Amino acid sequence: MDVMLQGFNDAYEAEVVERWGRAAFEASNQWWHGKSVHQQLDWKSNAEALLTRWREIQEEGHEPDSVVAQEHAAVHLDWFAAIPGTPMHDGDEEKSAAMLLGAADQYESDPDFHLSFGGAAAARFAAAALRSHVQQH
């Protein structure tokens, strides 16, 4: 419920505005608040499954540049692209790469993301796979 009460990206408003502009924040915020509570819960469940799958892939012993990891990296990009206001949603390849690399840095270094991924190793693995994806495309 904390996500619903707080809003999708309210906690990151300053960072989003600094990196991508006020319009990006407003677009994603309006998108989030336009969802019903059921839709928000579904989205949150899908996001948790996305991160859990990173941990599973890492624990299965795959390398970040393996086919399995790179297929999941594409799923992760599609997840970002579904959010209005993101460079991926807007089709801006250069800014999308920068956003993805920034997300990878956060996944790797932020203990909150370590928890979200189910451990630091899984978060670092996802970061490496996403960086590999950027380099390959």
mmCIF file of C-alpha atoms in Angstrom:
data_model
loop_
_atom_site.group_PDB
_atom_site.id
_atom_site.type_symbol
_atom_site.label_atom_id
_atom_site.label_comp_id
_atom_site.label_asym_id
_atom_site.label_seq_id
_atom_site.Cartn_x
_atom_site.Cartn_y
_atom_site.Cartn_z
ATOM 1 C CA MET A 1 0.000 0.000 0.000
ATOM 2 C CA ASP A 2 2.936 2.352 0.554
ATOM 3 C CA VAL A 3 3.523 2.544 -3.202
ATOM 4 C CA MET A 4 -0.130 3.372 -3.837
ATOM 5 C CA LEU A 5 -0.266 6.038 -1.154
ATOM 6 C CA GLN A 6 3.064 7.566 -2.108
ATOM 7 C CA GLY A 7 2.690 7.410 -5.845
ATOM 8 C CA PHE A 8 4.758 5.571 -8.404
ATOM 9 C CA ASN A 9 7.843 7.766 -8.411
ATOM 10 C CA ASP A 10 7.189 10.529 -5.883
ATOM 11 C CA ALA A 11 10.258 9.502 -3.878
ATOM 12 C CA TYR A 12 12.394 9.993 -6.990
ATOM 13 C CA GLU A 13 10.835 13.229 -8.209
ATOM 14 C CA ALA A 14 13.951 15.379 -7.849
ATOM 15 C CA GLU A 15 16.144 12.811 -9.584
ATOM 16 C CA VAL A 16 13.681 12.184 -12.412
ATOM 17 C CA VAL A 17 13.226 15.912 -12.989
ATOM 18 C CA GLU A 18 16.997 16.504 -12.918
ATOM 19 C CA ARG A 19 17.792 13.663 -15.308
ATOM 20 C CA TRP A 20 14.794 13.614 -17.644
ATOM 21 C CA GLY A 21 12.820 16.802 -17.010
ATOM 22 C CA ARG A 22 9.546 17.805 -15.377
ATOM 23 C CA ALA A 23 7.502 16.414 -18.293
ATOM 24 C CA ALA A 24 8.943 12.924 -17.744
ATOM 25 C CA PHE A 25 8.010 13.009 -14.078
ATOM 26 C CA GLU A 26 4.510 14.310 -14.780
ATOM 27 C CA ALA A 27 3.854 11.725 -17.504
ATOM 28 C CA SER A 28 4.841 8.783 -15.328
ATOM 29 C CA ASN A 29 3.095 10.198 -12.275
ATOM 30 C CA GLN A 30 -0.156 10.750 -14.182
ATOM 31 C CA TRP A 31 0.117 7.253 -15.640
ATOM 32 C CA TRP A 32 0.492 5.793 -12.143
ATOM 33 C CA HIS A 33 -2.312 7.783 -10.549
ATOM 34 C CA GLY A 34 -4.570 6.936 -13.486
ATOM 35 C CA LYS A 35 -4.424 3.267 -12.497
ATOM 36 C CA SER A 36 -6.933 1.641 -10.196
ATOM 37 C CA VAL A 37 -5.611 0.138 -6.964
ATOM 38 C CA HIS A 38 -6.036 -3.311 -8.573
ATOM 39 C CA GLN A 39 -3.960 -2.228 -11.579
ATOM 40 C CA GLN A 40 -1.303 -0.785 -9.278
ATOM 41 C CA LEU A 41 -1.159 -4.028 -7.308
ATOM 42 C CA ASP A 42 -0.851 -6.021 -10.557
ATOM 43 C CA TRP A 43 1.949 -3.750 -11.733
ATOM 44 C CA LYS A 44 3.754 -4.105 -8.413
ATOM 45 C CA SER A 45 3.390 -7.898 -8.569
ATOM 46 C CA ASN A 46 4.806 -7.955 -12.110
ATOM 47 C CA ALA A 47 7.727 -5.757 -11.017
ATOM 48 C CA GLU A 48 8.484 -8.098 -8.118
ATOM 49 C CA ALA A 49 8.369 -11.094 -10.482
ATOM 50 C CA LEU A 50 10.765 -9.299 -12.844
ATOM 51 C CA LEU A 51 13.295 -8.818 -10.044
ATOM 52 C CA THR A 52 12.786 -12.327 -8.651
ATOM 53 C CA ARG A 53 13.549 -13.765 -12.084
ATOM 54 C CA TRP A 54 16.907 -11.956 -12.068
ATOM 55 C CA ARG A 55 17.766 -13.752 -8.817
ATOM 56 C CA GLU A 56 16.680 -17.100 -10.262
ATOM 57 C CA ILE A 57 18.798 -16.618 -13.394
ATOM 58 C CA GLN A 58 21.815 -15.657 -11.285
ATOM 59 C CA GLU A 59 21.311 -18.617 -8.920
ATOM 60 C CA GLU A 60 20.991 -20.993 -11.901
ATOM 61 C CA GLY A 61 24.587 -20.067 -12.746
ATOM 62 C CA HIS A 62 24.044 -18.176 -15.982
ATOM 63 C CA GLU A 63 26.480 -15.486 -17.076
ATOM 64 C CA PRO A 64 25.245 -11.895 -17.512
ATOM 65 C CA ASP A 65 25.761 -12.117 -21.279
ATOM 66 C CA SER A 66 24.072 -15.532 -21.626
ATOM 67 C CA VAL A 67 21.020 -15.946 -23.834
ATOM 68 C CA VAL A 68 18.779 -16.415 -20.791
ATOM 69 C CA ALA A 69 20.051 -13.255 -19.082
ATOM 70 C CA GLN A 70 19.886 -11.212 -22.266
ATOM 71 C CA GLU A 71 16.328 -12.365 -22.966
ATOM 72 C CA HIS A 72 15.374 -11.233 -19.474
ATOM 73 C CA ALA A 73 17.207 -7.944 -20.014
ATOM 74 C CA ALA A 74 14.893 -7.397 -23.003
ATOM 75 C CA VAL A 75 11.905 -8.093 -20.734
ATOM 76 C CA HIS A 76 13.295 -5.552 -18.259
ATOM 77 C CA LEU A 77 13.573 -2.973 -21.055
ATOM 78 C CA ASP A 78 9.987 -3.665 -22.109
ATOM 79 C CA TRP A 79 8.962 -3.069 -18.495
ATOM 80 C CA PHE A 80 10.658 0.349 -18.548
ATOM 81 C CA ALA A 81 9.154 1.108 -21.967
ATOM 82 C CA ALA A 82 5.651 0.590 -20.582
ATOM 83 C CA ILE A 83 6.112 3.599 -18.283
ATOM 84 C CA PRO A 84 5.230 6.921 -19.921
ATOM 85 C CA GLY A 85 7.867 9.572 -19.482
ATOM 86 C CA THR A 86 10.805 7.184 -19.677
ATOM 87 C CA PRO A 87 13.195 7.548 -22.594
ATOM 88 C CA MET A 88 12.385 3.946 -23.542
ATOM 89 C CA HIS A 89 8.697 4.724 -23.743
ATOM 90 C CA ASP A 90 9.499 7.704 -25.935
ATOM 91 C CA GLY A 91 11.822 5.667 -28.178
ATOM 92 C CA ASP A 92 14.896 7.799 -27.468
ATOM 93 C CA GLU A 93 17.702 5.260 -27.890
ATOM 94 C CA GLU A 94 20.530 7.441 -26.594
ATOM 95 C CA LYS A 95 18.684 8.498 -23.442
ATOM 96 C CA SER A 96 17.351 4.950 -23.025
ATOM 97 C CA ALA A 97 20.900 3.609 -22.895
ATOM 98 C CA ALA A 98 21.854 6.281 -20.360
ATOM 99 C CA MET A 99 18.791 5.478 -18.265
ATOM 100 C CA LEU A 100 19.525 1.775 -18.341
ATOM 101 C CA LEU A 101 23.155 2.311 -17.335
ATOM 102 C CA GLY A 102 22.025 4.618 -14.526
ATOM 103 C CA ALA A 103 19.546 2.014 -13.311
ATOM 104 C CA ALA A 104 22.304 -0.617 -13.424
ATOM 105 C CA ASP A 105 24.528 1.603 -11.283
ATOM 106 C CA GLN A 106 21.733 1.983 -8.745
ATOM 107 C CA TYR A 107 20.932 -1.735 -8.738
ATOM 108 C CA GLU A 108 24.567 -2.475 -8.050
ATOM 109 C CA SER A 109 25.245 0.129 -5.367
ATOM 110 C CA ASP A 110 21.979 0.809 -3.527
ATOM 111 C CA PRO A 111 21.202 -1.556 -0.618
ATOM 112 C CA ASP A 112 17.472 -0.926 -1.128
ATOM 113 C CA PHE A 113 17.759 -2.456 -4.592
ATOM 114 C CA HIS A 114 19.733 -5.367 -3.151
ATOM 115 C CA LEU A 115 16.701 -6.120 -0.991
ATOM 116 C CA SER A 116 14.335 -5.740 -3.943
ATOM 117 C CA PHE A 117 16.347 -8.219 -6.004
ATOM 118 C CA GLY A 118 16.580 -10.681 -3.135
ATOM 119 C CA GLY A 119 20.268 -10.069 -2.521
ATOM 120 C CA ALA A 120 23.264 -8.045 -3.575
ATOM 121 C CA ALA A 121 24.536 -10.803 -5.870
ATOM 122 C CA ALA A 122 21.288 -10.836 -7.863
ATOM 123 C CA ALA A 123 21.240 -7.039 -8.109
ATOM 124 C CA ARG A 124 24.847 -6.973 -9.321
ATOM 125 C CA PHE A 125 24.091 -9.743 -11.803
ATOM 126 C CA ALA A 126 21.121 -7.819 -13.211
ATOM 127 C CA ALA A 127 23.276 -4.687 -13.457
ATOM 128 C CA ALA A 128 25.956 -6.572 -15.381
ATOM 129 C CA ALA A 129 23.385 -8.146 -17.700
ATOM 130 C CA LEU A 130 21.747 -4.794 -18.417
ATOM 131 C CA ARG A 131 25.138 -3.214 -19.148
ATOM 132 C CA SER A 132 25.910 -6.104 -21.485
ATOM 133 C CA HIS A 133 22.589 -5.552 -23.200
ATOM 134 C CA VAL A 134 23.417 -1.888 -23.805
ATOM 135 C CA GLN A 135 26.830 -2.823 -25.235
ATOM 136 C CA GLN A 136 25.299 -5.418 -27.573
ATOM 137 C CA HIS A 137 22.649 -3.068 -28.966
#
